[in-house]
Amino acid sequence: MHTIGLTGGIASGKSTVAEFFREQGVPVIDADILGHRTYDPGTSTFADVVDAFGSDIVAADGSIDRRALGGKVFGKPEELTRLTDIVWPGIRALASQELSDLEVAGTKIALLEAAVLLEAGWQDMVDEVWVTTVEVDIAVARLAERNGLDETAARARIDSQLSNEERIAIASVVIENNGTREELADRIKAVWQALRTNSGTERQTIG
Ligand code: ADP
């Protein structure tokens, strides 16, 4: 199996790229969704998070109140690290299990979409890293449109992440997304075509 790790800054186009691959039948593992699963009551990560941050982050229905938890770590790097030290290994274990299940099922190409792929050190789970990039000013505009974030909040989010340059240094494929949706779609089709050719799966059913 050939596994691609897809990463990139906020609003750089990761989900758009991942959606294209899903439509082609490529299994996509979304690290965000696995992150939600690490908060499921009954899991060891749930217990560890409650131990670390207190039972006041548990909502009345027994689930983790993500807003309350966010309030405890927002703007506090040490607390955020305490949380990611629990959650990232949990996500890694879930992703690793899903990847091995896909491999056993005979999957040829799989994609792991993870905003924090590099920060969390998950490169070793994938064969190559693809990065979507967008200029900061364009990301700010897309965040305003998609999330209603004001400019200061958007820039703070972007500044807290790795830069495009830091990601590009590690990537084997860079999908630049400063242009129109159509330009992005053309780039995605080109990398998809190259991938099928190089991985020898051109005439096989993917997934
Ligand atoms: P990410 O998953 O990296 O946060 P998305 O794929 O969700 O990024 O894209 C961020 C937002 O910008 C979405 O609302 C998406 O529809 C929009 N978007 C993505 N690419 C373009 C583009 N080339 N032109 C205009 N809007 C775009």
JSON list of C-alpha atoms and ligand atoms in Angstrom, two decimals:
[
{"chain": "A", "resi": 1, "resn": "MET", "atom": "CA", "xyz": [0.00, 0.00, 0.00]},
{"chain": "A", "resi": 2, "resn": "HIS", "atom": "CA", "xyz": [1.17, 3.52, -0.77]},
{"chain": "A", "resi": 3, "resn": "THR", "atom": "CA", "xyz": [0.17, 5.99, 1.94]},
{"chain": "A", "resi": 4, "resn": "ILE", "atom": "CA", "xyz": [0.12, 9.74, 1.45]},
{"chain": "A", "resi": 5, "resn": "GLY", "atom": "CA", "xyz": [0.11, 12.14, 4.39]},
{"chain": "A", "resi": 6, "resn": "LEU", "atom": "CA", "xyz": [-1.77, 15.28, 3.42]},
{"chain": "A", "resi": 7, "resn": "THR", "atom": "CA", "xyz": [-1.14, 18.37, 5.50]},
{"chain": "A", "resi": 8, "resn": "GLY", "atom": "CA", "xyz": [-1.19, 22.14, 5.20]},
{"chain": "A", "resi": 9, "resn": "GLY", "atom": "CA", "xyz": [-2.14, 25.28, 7.05]},
{"chain": "A", "resi": 10, "resn": "ILE", "atom": "CA", "xyz": [-5.66, 26.21, 8.03]},
{"chain": "A", "resi": 11, "resn": "ALA", "atom": "CA", "xyz": [-7.85, 27.00, 5.00]},
{"chain": "A", "resi": 12, "resn": "SER", "atom": "CA", "xyz": [-5.12, 25.90, 2.59]},
{"chain": "A", "resi": 13, "resn": "GLY", "atom": "CA", "xyz": [-7.38, 23.38, 0.83]},
{"chain": "A", "resi": 14, "resn": "LYS", "atom": "CA", "xyz": [-6.70, 20.06, 2.60]},
{"chain": "A", "resi": 15, "resn": "SER", "atom": "CA", "xyz": [-10.36, 19.08, 2.82]},
{"chain": "A", "resi": 16, "resn": "THR", "atom": "CA", "xyz": [-10.94, 20.04, -0.80]},
{"chain": "A", "resi": 17, "resn": "VAL", "atom": "CA", "xyz": [-8.05, 17.83, -1.92]},
{"chain": "A", "resi": 18, "resn": "ALA", "atom": "CA", "xyz": [-9.13, 14.98, 0.37]},
{"chain": "A", "resi": 19, "resn": "GLU", "atom": "CA", "xyz": [-12.67, 15.16, -1.01]},
{"chain": "A", "resi": 20, "resn": "PHE", "atom": "CA", "xyz": [-11.39, 14.75, -4.56]},
{"chain": "A", "resi": 21, "resn": "PHE", "atom": "CA", "xyz": [-9.48, 11.62, -3.54]},
{"chain": "A", "resi": 22, "resn": "ARG", "atom": "CA", "xyz": [-12.52, 10.22, -1.74]},
{"chain": "A", "resi": 23, "resn": "GLU", "atom": "CA", "xyz": [-14.51, 10.69, -4.94]},
{"chain": "A", "resi": 24, "resn": "GLN", "atom": "CA", "xyz": [-11.87, 8.63, -6.77]},
{"chain": "A", "resi": 25, "resn": "GLY", "atom": "CA", "xyz": [-12.41, 5.81, -4.26]},
{"chain": "A", "resi": 26, "resn": "VAL", "atom": "CA", "xyz": [-9.24, 6.42, -2.25]},
{"chain": "A", "resi": 27, "resn": "PRO", "atom": "CA", "xyz": [-9.80, 5.75, 1.46]},
{"chain": "A", "resi": 28, "resn": "VAL", "atom": "CA", "xyz": [-9.16, 8.93, 3.44]},
{"chain": "A", "resi": 29, "resn": "ILE", "atom": "CA", "xyz": [-8.38, 8.81, 7.14]},
{"chain": "A", "resi": 30, "resn": "ASP", "atom": "CA", "xyz": [-9.28, 12.15, 8.71]},
{"chain": "A", "resi": 31, "resn": "ALA", "atom": "CA", "xyz": [-7.17, 12.82, 11.82]},
{"chain": "A", "resi": 32, "resn": "ASP", "atom": "CA", "xyz": [-9.75, 15.37, 13.04]},
{"chain": "A", "resi": 33, "resn": "ILE", "atom": "CA", "xyz": [-12.39, 12.66, 13.22]},
{"chain": "A", "resi": 34, "resn": "LEU", "atom": "CA", "xyz": [-9.99, 10.33, 15.02]},
{"chain": "A", "resi": 35, "resn": "GLY", "atom": "CA", "xyz": [-9.30, 13.22, 17.41]},
{"chain": "A", "resi": 36, "resn": "HIS", "atom": "CA", "xyz": [-13.00, 13.32, 18.27]},
{"chain": "A", "resi": 37, "resn": "ARG", "atom": "CA", "xyz": [-12.91, 9.58, 18.92]},
{"chain": "A", "resi": 38, "resn": "THR", "atom": "CA", "xyz": [-10.13, 10.01, 21.48]},
{"chain": "A", "resi": 39, "resn": "TYR", "atom": "CA", "xyz": [-12.68, 11.98, 23.53]},
{"chain": "A", "resi": 40, "resn": "ASP", "atom": "CA", "xyz": [-15.22, 9.14, 23.55]},
{"chain": "A", "resi": 41, "resn": "PRO", "atom": "CA", "xyz": [-16.26, 8.14, 27.08]},
{"chain": "A", "resi": 42, "resn": "GLY", "atom": "CA", "xyz": [-14.81, 4.77, 27.99]},
{"chain": "A", "resi": 43, "resn": "THR", "atom": "CA", "xyz": [-11.53, 5.28, 26.12]},
{"chain": "A", "resi": 44, "resn": "SER", "atom": "CA", "xyz": [-8.22, 5.55, 27.96]},
{"chain": "A", "resi": 45, "resn": "THR", "atom": "CA", "xyz": [-7.62, 8.93, 26.33]},
{"chain": "A", "resi": 46, "resn": "PHE", "atom": "CA", "xyz": [-10.94, 10.22, 27.75]},
{"chain": "A", "resi": 47, "resn": "ALA", "atom": "CA", "xyz": [-9.84, 9.11, 31.23]},
{"chain": "A", "resi": 48, "resn": "ASP", "atom": "CA", "xyz": [-6.41, 10.70, 30.81]},
{"chain": "A", "resi": 49, "resn": "VAL", "atom": "CA", "xyz": [-7.87, 14.01, 29.61]},
{"chain": "A", "resi": 50, "resn": "VAL", "atom": "CA", "xyz": [-10.31, 14.15, 32.55]},
{"chain": "A", "resi": 51, "resn": "ASP", "atom": "CA", "xyz": [-7.48, 13.26, 34.96]},
{"chain": "A", "resi": 52, "resn": "ALA", "atom": "CA", "xyz": [-5.33, 16.04, 33.57]},
{"chain": "A", "resi": 53, "resn": "PHE", "atom": "CA", "xyz": [-7.95, 18.79, 33.23]},
{"chain": "A", "resi": 54, "resn": "GLY", "atom": "CA", "xyz": [-10.59, 18.00, 35.84]},
{"chain": "A", "resi": 55, "resn": "SER", "atom": "CA", "xyz": [-14.12, 16.66, 35.82]},
{"chain": "A", "resi": 56, "resn": "ASP", "atom": "CA", "xyz": [-15.51, 20.13, 35.05]},
{"chain": "A", "resi": 57, "resn": "ILE", "atom": "CA", "xyz": [-14.68, 19.46, 31.38]},
{"chain": "A", "resi": 58, "resn": "VAL", "atom": "CA", "xyz": [-17.22, 16.63, 31.35]},
{"chain": "A", "resi": 59, "resn": "ALA", "atom": "CA", "xyz": [-20.65, 17.72, 30.08]},
{"chain": "A", "resi": 60, "resn": "ALA", "atom": "CA", "xyz": [-23.93, 16.59, 31.64]},
{"chain": "A", "resi": 61, "resn": "ASP", "atom": "CA", "xyz": [-24.27, 13.81, 29.03]},
{"chain": "A", "resi": 62, "resn": "GLY", "atom": "CA", "xyz": [-20.87, 12.36, 30.00]},
{"chain": "A", "resi": 63, "resn": "SER", "atom": "CA", "xyz": [-18.99, 13.54, 26.90]},
{"chain": "A", "resi": 64, "resn": "ILE", "atom": "CA", "xyz": [-16.07, 15.95, 26.93]},
{"chain": "A", "resi": 65, "resn": "ASP", "atom": "CA", "xyz": [-17.21, 19.57, 26.70]},
{"chain": "A", "resi": 66, "resn": "ARG", "atom": "CA", "xyz": [-14.80, 20.64, 23.97]},
{"chain": "A", "resi": 67, "resn": "ARG", "atom": "CA", "xyz": [-15.52, 24.31, 24.55]},
{"chain": "A", "resi": 68, "resn": "ALA", "atom": "CA", "xyz": [-14.68, 24.03, 28.28]},
{"chain": "A", "resi": 69, "resn": "LEU", "atom": "CA", "xyz": [-11.53, 22.07, 27.44]},
{"chain": "A", "resi": 70, "resn": "GLY", "atom": "CA", "xyz": [-10.59, 24.62, 24.79]},
{"chain": "A", "resi": 71, "resn": "GLY", "atom": "CA", "xyz": [-10.93, 27.36, 27.39]},
{"chain": "A", "resi": 72, "resn": "LYS", "atom": "CA", "xyz": [-8.39, 25.57, 29.60]},
{"chain": "A", "resi": 73, "resn": "VAL", "atom": "CA", "xyz": [-5.72, 25.32, 26.92]},
{"chain": "A", "resi": 74, "resn": "PHE", "atom": "CA", "xyz": [-6.33, 28.41, 24.78]},
{"chain": "A", "resi": 75, "resn": "GLY", "atom": "CA", "xyz": [-3.32, 30.73, 24.86]},
{"chain": "A", "resi": 76, "resn": "LYS", "atom": "CA", "xyz": [-1.50, 28.44, 27.32]},
{"chain": "A", "resi": 77, "resn": "PRO", "atom": "CA", "xyz": [1.23, 26.56, 25.46]},
{"chain": "A", "resi": 78, "resn": "GLU", "atom": "CA", "xyz": [2.12, 24.30, 28.38]},
{"chain": "A", "resi": 79, "resn": "GLU", "atom": "CA", "xyz": [-1.48, 23.22, 28.89]},
{"chain": "A", "resi": 80, "resn": "LEU", "atom": "CA", "xyz": [-1.92, 22.70, 25.16]},
{"chain": "A", "resi": 81, "resn": "THR", "atom": "CA", "xyz": [1.15, 20.46, 25.14]},
{"chain": "A", "resi": 82, "resn": "ARG", "atom": "CA", "xyz": [-0.30, 18.53, 28.09]},
{"chain": "A", "resi": 83, "resn": "LEU", "atom": "CA", "xyz": [-3.41, 17.91, 26.00]},
{"chain": "A", "resi": 84, "resn": "THR", "atom": "CA", "xyz": [-1.64, 17.02, 22.76]},
{"chain": "A", "resi": 85, "resn": "ASP", "atom": "CA", "xyz": [0.68, 14.67, 24.69]},
{"chain": "A", "resi": 86, "resn": "ILE", "atom": "CA", "xyz": [-2.47, 12.67, 25.48]},
{"chain": "A", "resi": 87, "resn": "VAL", "atom": "CA", "xyz": [-4.46, 13.08, 22.29]},
{"chain": "A", "resi": 88, "resn": "TRP", "atom": "CA", "xyz": [-1.78, 12.78, 19.59]},
{"chain": "A", "resi": 89, "resn": "PRO", "atom": "CA", "xyz": [-0.59, 9.31, 20.64]},
{"chain": "A", "resi": 90, "resn": "GLY", "atom": "CA", "xyz": [-4.27, 8.30, 20.79]},
{"chain": "A", "resi": 91, "resn": "ILE", "atom": "CA", "xyz": [-4.84, 9.53, 17.24]},
{"chain": "A", "resi": 92, "resn": "ARG", "atom": "CA", "xyz": [-1.64, 7.82, 16.08]},
{"chain": "A", "resi": 93, "resn": "ALA", "atom": "CA", "xyz": [-2.83, 4.48, 17.47]},
{"chain": "A", "resi": 94, "resn": "LEU", "atom": "CA", "xyz": [-6.24, 4.81, 15.77]},
{"chain": "A", "resi": 95, "resn": "ALA", "atom": "CA", "xyz": [-4.70, 5.89, 12.43]},
{"chain": "A", "resi": 96, "resn": "SER", "atom": "CA", "xyz": [-2.16, 3.11, 12.56]},
{"chain": "A", "resi": 97, "resn": "GLN", "atom": "CA", "xyz": [-4.92, 0.55, 13.14]},
{"chain": "A", "resi": 98, "resn": "GLU", "atom": "CA", "xyz": [-7.00, 1.94, 10.26]},
{"chain": "A", "resi": 99, "resn": "LEU", "atom": "CA", "xyz": [-3.98, 1.91, 7.94]},
{"chain": "A", "resi": 100, "resn": "SER", "atom": "CA", "xyz": [-3.17, -1.68, 8.76]},
{"chain": "A", "resi": 101, "resn": "ASP", "atom": "CA", "xyz": [-6.83, -2.67, 8.25]},
{"chain": "A", "resi": 102, "resn": "LEU", "atom": "CA", "xyz": [-6.74, -1.01, 4.81]},
{"chain": "A", "resi": 103, "resn": "GLU", "atom": "CA", "xyz": [-3.52, -2.77, 3.95]},
{"chain": "A", "resi": 104, "resn": "VAL", "atom": "CA", "xyz": [-4.93, -6.16, 4.95]},
{"chain": "A", "resi": 105, "resn": "ALA", "atom": "CA", "xyz": [-7.96, -5.41, 2.77]},
{"chain": "A", "resi": 106, "resn": "GLY", "atom": "CA", "xyz": [-5.66, -5.01, -0.25]},
{"chain": "A", "resi": 107, "resn": "THR", "atom": "CA", "xyz": [-5.86, -1.22, -0.58]},
{"chain": "A", "resi": 108, "resn": "LYS", "atom": "CA", "xyz": [-3.35, 0.23, -3.04]},
{"chain": "A", "resi": 109, "resn": "ILE", "atom": "CA", "xyz": [-3.45, 3.92, -2.12]},
{"chain": "A", "resi": 110, "resn": "ALA", "atom": "CA", "xyz": [-4.59, 5.55, 1.13]},
{"chain": "A", "resi": 111, "resn": "LEU", "atom": "CA", "xyz": [-4.51, 9.11, 2.34]},
{"chain": "A", "resi": 112, "resn": "LEU", "atom": "CA", "xyz": [-4.06, 10.38, 5.89]},
{"chain": "A", "resi": 113, "resn": "GLU", "atom": "CA", "xyz": [-5.33, 13.96, 6.18]},
{"chain": "A", "resi": 114, "resn": "ALA", "atom": "CA", "xyz": [-3.86, 15.70, 9.22]},
{"chain": "A", "resi": 115, "resn": "ALA", "atom": "CA", "xyz": [-3.37, 19.40, 9.87]},
{"chain": "A", "resi": 116, "resn": "VAL", "atom": "CA", "xyz": [-0.75, 18.52, 12.51]},
{"chain": "A", "resi": 117, "resn": "LEU", "atom": "CA", "xyz": [0.94, 15.67, 10.63]},
{"chain": "A", "resi": 118, "resn": "LEU", "atom": "CA", "xyz": [4.40, 17.23, 11.00]},
{"chain": "A", "resi": 119, "resn": "GLU", "atom": "CA", "xyz": [3.93, 18.77, 14.46]},
{"chain": "A", "resi": 120, "resn": "ALA", "atom": "CA", "xyz": [2.75, 15.42, 15.83]},
{"chain": "A", "resi": 121, "resn": "GLY", "atom": "CA", "xyz": [5.56, 13.52, 14.09]},
{"chain": "A", "resi": 122, "resn": "TRP", "atom": "CA", "xyz": [3.27, 11.24, 12.09]},
{"chain": "A", "resi": 123, "resn": "GLN", "atom": "CA", "xyz": [5.42, 11.33, 8.92]},
{"chain": "A", "resi": 124, "resn": "ASP", "atom": "CA", "xyz": [6.73, 7.88, 9.80]},
{"chain": "A", "resi": 125, "resn": "MET", "atom": "CA", "xyz": [3.23, 6.46, 9.23]},
{"chain": "A", "resi": 126, "resn": "VAL", "atom": "CA", "xyz": [3.19, 7.60, 5.58]},
{"chain": "A", "resi": 127, "resn": "ASP", "atom": "CA", "xyz": [5.31, 7.04, 2.48]},
{"chain": "A", "resi": 128, "resn": "GLU", "atom": "CA", "xyz": [5.28, 10.64, 1.34]},
{"chain": "A", "resi": 129, "resn": "VAL", "atom": "CA", "xyz": [3.98, 14.01, 2.49]},
{"chain": "A", "resi": 130, "resn": "TRP", "atom": "CA", "xyz": [1.83, 16.27, 0.35]},
{"chain": "A", "resi": 131, "resn": "VAL", "atom": "CA", "xyz": [1.29, 19.87, 1.37]},
{"chain": "A", "resi": 132, "resn": "THR", "atom": "CA", "xyz": [-1.39, 22.34, 0.37]},
{"chain": "A", "resi": 133, "resn": "THR", "atom": "CA", "xyz": [-0.26, 25.96, 0.60]},
{"chain": "A", "resi": 134, "resn": "VAL", "atom": "CA", "xyz": [-2.02, 29.29, 0.49]},
{"chain": "A", "resi": 135, "resn": "GLU", "atom": "CA", "xyz": [-0.72, 32.81, 1.02]},
{"chain": "A", "resi": 136, "resn": "VAL", "atom": "CA", "xyz": [-1.55, 34.21, 4.44]},
{"chain": "A", "resi": 137, "resn": "ASP", "atom": "CA", "xyz": [-3.75, 37.06, 3.11]},
{"chain": "A", "resi": 138, "resn": "ILE", "atom": "CA", "xyz": [-5.82, 34.64, 1.04]},
{"chain": "A", "resi": 139, "resn": "ALA", "atom": "CA", "xyz": [-6.15, 32.23, 3.98]},
{"chain": "A", "resi": 140, "resn": "VAL", "atom": "CA", "xyz": [-7.41, 35.13, 6.11]},
{"chain": "A", "resi": 141, "resn": "ALA", "atom": "CA", "xyz": [-10.05, 35.96, 3.49]},
{"chain": "A", "resi": 142, "resn": "ARG", "atom": "CA", "xyz": [-11.16, 32.30, 3.18]},
{"chain": "A", "resi": 143, "resn": "LEU", "atom": "CA", "xyz": [-11.34, 31.96, 6.97]},
{"chain": "A", "resi": 144, "resn": "ALA", "atom": "CA", "xyz": [-13.52, 35.07, 7.14]},
{"chain": "A", "resi": 145, "resn": "GLU", "atom": "CA", "xyz": [-15.85, 33.56, 4.57]},
{"chain": "A", "resi": 146, "resn": "ARG", "atom": "CA", "xyz": [-15.90, 29.99, 5.90]},
{"chain": "A", "resi": 147, "resn": "ASN", "atom": "CA", "xyz": [-15.69, 30.47, 9.68]},
{"chain": "A", "resi": 148, "resn": "GLY", "atom": "CA", "xyz": [-16.65, 34.12, 10.08]},
{"chain": "A", "resi": 149, "resn": "LEU", "atom": "CA", "xyz": [-13.27, 34.68, 11.79]},
{"chain": "A", "resi": 150, "resn": "ASP", "atom": "CA", "xyz": [-12.15, 38.30, 12.01]},
{"chain": "A", "resi": 151, "resn": "GLU", "atom": "CA", "xyz": [-8.74, 39.22, 10.67]},
{"chain": "A", "resi": 152, "resn": "THR", "atom": "CA", "xyz": [-6.93, 39.34, 14.04]},
{"chain": "A", "resi": 153, "resn": "ALA", "atom": "CA", "xyz": [-8.25, 35.93, 15.08]},
{"chain": "A", "resi": 154, "resn": "ALA", "atom": "CA", "xyz": [-7.46, 34.45, 11.67]},
{"chain": "A", "resi": 155, "resn": "ARG", "atom": "CA", "xyz": [-3.88, 35.76, 11.71]},
{"chain": "A", "resi": 156, "resn": "ALA", "atom": "CA", "xyz": [-3.39, 34.48, 15.26]},
{"chain": "A", "resi": 157, "resn": "ARG", "atom": "CA", "xyz": [-4.51, 31.01, 14.17]},
{"chain": "A", "resi": 158, "resn": "ILE", "atom": "CA", "xyz": [-2.19, 31.07, 11.16]},
{"chain": "A", "resi": 159, "resn": "ASP", "atom": "CA", "xyz": [0.77, 32.41, 13.19]},
{"chain": "A", "resi": 160, "resn": "SER", "atom": "CA", "xyz": [0.39, 29.60, 15.73]},
{"chain": "A", "resi": 161, "resn": "GLN", "atom": "CA", "xyz": [0.99, 26.99, 13.00]},
{"chain": "A", "resi": 162, "resn": "LEU", "atom": "CA", "xyz": [4.04, 25.94, 11.01]},
{"chain": "A", "resi": 163, "resn": "SER", "atom": "CA", "xyz": [4.75, 28.20, 8.03]},
{"chain": "A", "resi": 164, "resn": "ASN", "atom": "CA", "xyz": [4.27, 27.15, 4.41]},
{"chain": "A", "resi": 165, "resn": "GLU", "atom": "CA", "xyz": [8.08, 27.10, 4.05]},
{"chain": "A", "resi": 166, "resn": "GLU", "atom": "CA", "xyz": [8.51, 24.70, 6.97]},
{"chain": "A", "resi": 167, "resn": "ARG", "atom": "CA", "xyz": [5.98, 22.33, 5.46]},
{"chain": "A", "resi": 168, "resn": "ILE", "atom": "CA", "xyz": [7.30, 22.63, 1.91]},
{"chain": "A", "resi": 169, "resn": "ALA", "atom": "CA", "xyz": [10.77, 21.60, 3.17]},
{"chain": "A", "resi": 170, "resn": "ILE", "atom": "CA", "xyz": [9.36, 18.17, 4.01]},
{"chain": "A", "resi": 171, "resn": "ALA", "atom": "CA", "xyz": [6.88, 17.69, 1.17]},
{"chain": "A", "resi": 172, "resn": "SER", "atom": "CA", "xyz": [7.32, 15.59, -1.94]},
{"chain": "A", "resi": 173, "resn": "VAL", "atom": "CA", "xyz": [4.30, 17.27, -3.57]},
{"chain": "A", "resi": 174, "resn": "VAL", "atom": "CA", "xyz": [3.19, 20.87, -3.02]},
{"chain": "A", "resi": 175, "resn": "ILE", "atom": "CA", "xyz": [-0.31, 21.85, -4.13]},
{"chain": "A", "resi": 176, "resn": "GLU", "atom": "CA", "xyz": [-0.39, 25.63, -4.24]},
{"chain": "A", "resi": 177, "resn": "ASN", "atom": "CA", "xyz": [-3.89, 27.01, -3.79]},
{"chain": "A", "resi": 178, "resn": "ASN", "atom": "CA", "xyz": [-3.77, 30.79, -4.24]},
{"chain": "A", "resi": 179, "resn": "GLY", "atom": "CA", "xyz": [-5.90, 30.78, -7.36]},
{"chain": "A", "resi": 180, "resn": "THR", "atom": "CA", "xyz": [-9.41, 29.81, -8.33]},
{"chain": "A", "resi": 181, "resn": "ARG", "atom": "CA", "xyz": [-11.19, 26.58, -7.40]},
{"chain": "A", "resi": 182, "resn": "GLU", "atom": "CA", "xyz": [-10.82, 25.50, -11.04]},
{"chain": "A", "resi": 183, "resn": "GLU", "atom": "CA", "xyz": [-7.04, 25.96, -10.87]},
{"chain": "A", "resi": 184, "resn": "LEU", "atom": "CA", "xyz": [-6.97, 23.89, -7.71]},
{"chain": "A", "resi": 185, "resn": "ALA", "atom": "CA", "xyz": [-9.06, 21.17, -9.35]},
{"chain": "A", "resi": 186, "resn": "ASP", "atom": "CA", "xyz": [-6.63, 21.06, -12.32]},
{"chain": "A", "resi": 187, "resn": "ARG", "atom": "CA", "xyz": [-3.64, 20.71, -9.97]},
{"chain": "A", "resi": 188, "resn": "ILE", "atom": "CA", "xyz": [-5.32, 17.94, -8.02]},
{"chain": "A", "resi": 189, "resn": "LYS", "atom": "CA", "xyz": [-6.14, 16.05, -11.21]},
{"chain": "A", "resi": 190, "resn": "ALA", "atom": "CA", "xyz": [-2.51, 16.37, -12.33]},
{"chain": "A", "resi": 191, "resn": "VAL", "atom": "CA", "xyz": [-1.09, 14.96, -9.08]},
{"chain": "A", "resi": 192, "resn": "TRP", "atom": "CA", "xyz": [-3.70, 12.20, -9.10]},
{"chain": "A", "resi": 193, "resn": "GLN", "atom": "CA", "xyz": [-2.71, 11.21, -12.62]},
{"chain": "A", "resi": 194, "resn": "ALA", "atom": "CA", "xyz": [0.99, 11.22, -11.71]},
{"chain": "A", "resi": 195, "resn": "LEU", "atom": "CA", "xyz": [0.30, 9.16, -8.61]},
{"chain": "A", "resi": 196, "resn": "ARG", "atom": "CA", "xyz": [-1.64, 6.50, -10.52]},
{"chain": "A", "resi": 197, "resn": "THR", "atom": "CA", "xyz": [1.06, 6.27, -13.14]},
{"chain": "A", "resi": 198, "resn": "ASN", "atom": "CA", "xyz": [3.91, 6.07, -10.62]},
{"chain": "A", "resi": 199, "resn": "SER", "atom": "CA", "xyz": [2.19, 3.64, -8.28]},
{"chain": "A", "resi": 200, "resn": "GLY", "atom": "CA", "xyz": [1.24, 1.32, -11.12]},
{"chain": "A", "resi": 201, "resn": "THR", "atom": "CA", "xyz": [-2.42, 1.36, -10.19]},
{"chain": "A", "resi": 202, "resn": "GLU", "atom": "CA", "xyz": [-3.60, 3.09, -13.36]},
{"chain": "A", "resi": 203, "resn": "ARG", "atom": "CA", "xyz": [-5.83, 0.25, -14.47]},
{"chain": "A", "resi": 204, "resn": "GLN", "atom": "CA", "xyz": [-6.80, -1.06, -11.08]},
{"chain": "A", "resi": 205, "resn": "THR", "atom": "CA", "xyz": [-9.70, -0.10, -8.95]},
{"chain": "A", "resi": 206, "resn": "ILE", "atom": "CA", "xyz": [-8.35, 2.17, -6.26]},
{"chain": "A", "resi": 207, "resn": "GLY", "atom": "CA", "xyz": [-9.41, 1.55, -2.70]},
{"chain": "B", "resi": 1, "resn": "ADP", "atom": "P1", "xyz": [-8.54, 23.21, 4.93]},
{"chain": "B", "resi": 1, "resn": "ADP", "atom": "O1", "xyz": [-9.15, 21.83, 4.96]},
{"chain": "B", "resi": 1, "resn": "ADP", "atom": "O2", "xyz": [-7.07, 23.19, 4.63]},
{"chain": "B", "resi": 1, "resn": "ADP", "atom": "O3", "xyz": [-8.86, 24.06, 6.14]},
{"chain": "B", "resi": 1, "resn": "ADP", "atom": "P2", "xyz": [-10.53, 23.77, 2.88]},
{"chain": "B", "resi": 1, "resn": "ADP", "atom": "O4", "xyz": [-10.36, 22.80, 1.77]},
{"chain": "B", "resi": 1, "resn": "ADP", "atom": "O5", "xyz": [-11.65, 23.53, 3.84]},
{"chain": "B", "resi": 1, "resn": "ADP", "atom": "O6", "xyz": [-9.15, 23.99, 3.67]},
{"chain": "B", "resi": 1, "resn": "ADP", "atom": "O7", "xyz": [-10.65, 25.22, 2.25]},
{"chain": "B", "resi": 1, "resn": "ADP", "atom": "C1", "xyz": [-10.89, 26.36, 3.09]},
{"chain": "B", "resi": 1, "resn": "ADP", "atom": "C2", "xyz": [-12.06, 27.16, 2.59]},
{"chain": "B", "resi": 1, "resn": "ADP", "atom": "O8", "xyz": [-11.68, 27.82, 1.39]},
{"chain": "B", "resi": 1, "resn": "ADP", "atom": "C3", "xyz": [-13.27, 26.31, 2.25]},
{"chain": "B", "resi": 1, "resn": "ADP", "atom": "O9", "xyz": [-14.42, 27.07, 2.53]},
{"chain": "B", "resi": 1, "resn": "ADP", "atom": "C4", "xyz": [-13.11, 26.07, 0.76]},
{"chain": "B", "resi": 1, "resn": "ADP", "atom": "O10", "xyz": [-14.35, 25.83, 0.13]},
{"chain": "B", "resi": 1, "resn": "ADP", "atom": "C5", "xyz": [-12.48, 27.38, 0.30]},
{"chain": "B", "resi": 1, "resn": "ADP", "atom": "N1", "xyz": [-11.56, 27.22, -0.82]},
{"chain": "B", "resi": 1, "resn": "ADP", "atom": "C6", "xyz": [-10.63, 26.26, -0.99]},
{"chain": "B", "resi": 1, "resn": "ADP", "atom": "N2", "xyz": [-9.93, 26.45, -2.12]},
{"chain": "B", "resi": 1, "resn": "ADP", "atom": "C7", "xyz": [-10.43, 27.57, -2.69]},
{"chain": "B", "resi": 1, "resn": "ADP", "atom": "C8", "xyz": [-10.13, 28.33, -3.89]},
{"chain": "B", "resi": 1, "resn": "ADP", "atom": "N3", "xyz": [-9.16, 27.96, -4.72]},
{"chain": "B", "resi": 1, "resn": "ADP", "atom": "N4", "xyz": [-10.87, 29.43, -4.13]},
{"chain": "B", "resi": 1, "resn": "ADP", "atom": "C9", "xyz": [-11.83, 29.83, -3.28]},
{"chain": "B", "resi": 1, "resn": "ADP", "atom": "N5", "xyz": [-12.17, 29.19, -2.15]},
{"chain": "B", "resi": 1, "resn": "ADP", "atom": "C10", "xyz": [-11.47, 28.07, -1.84]}
]
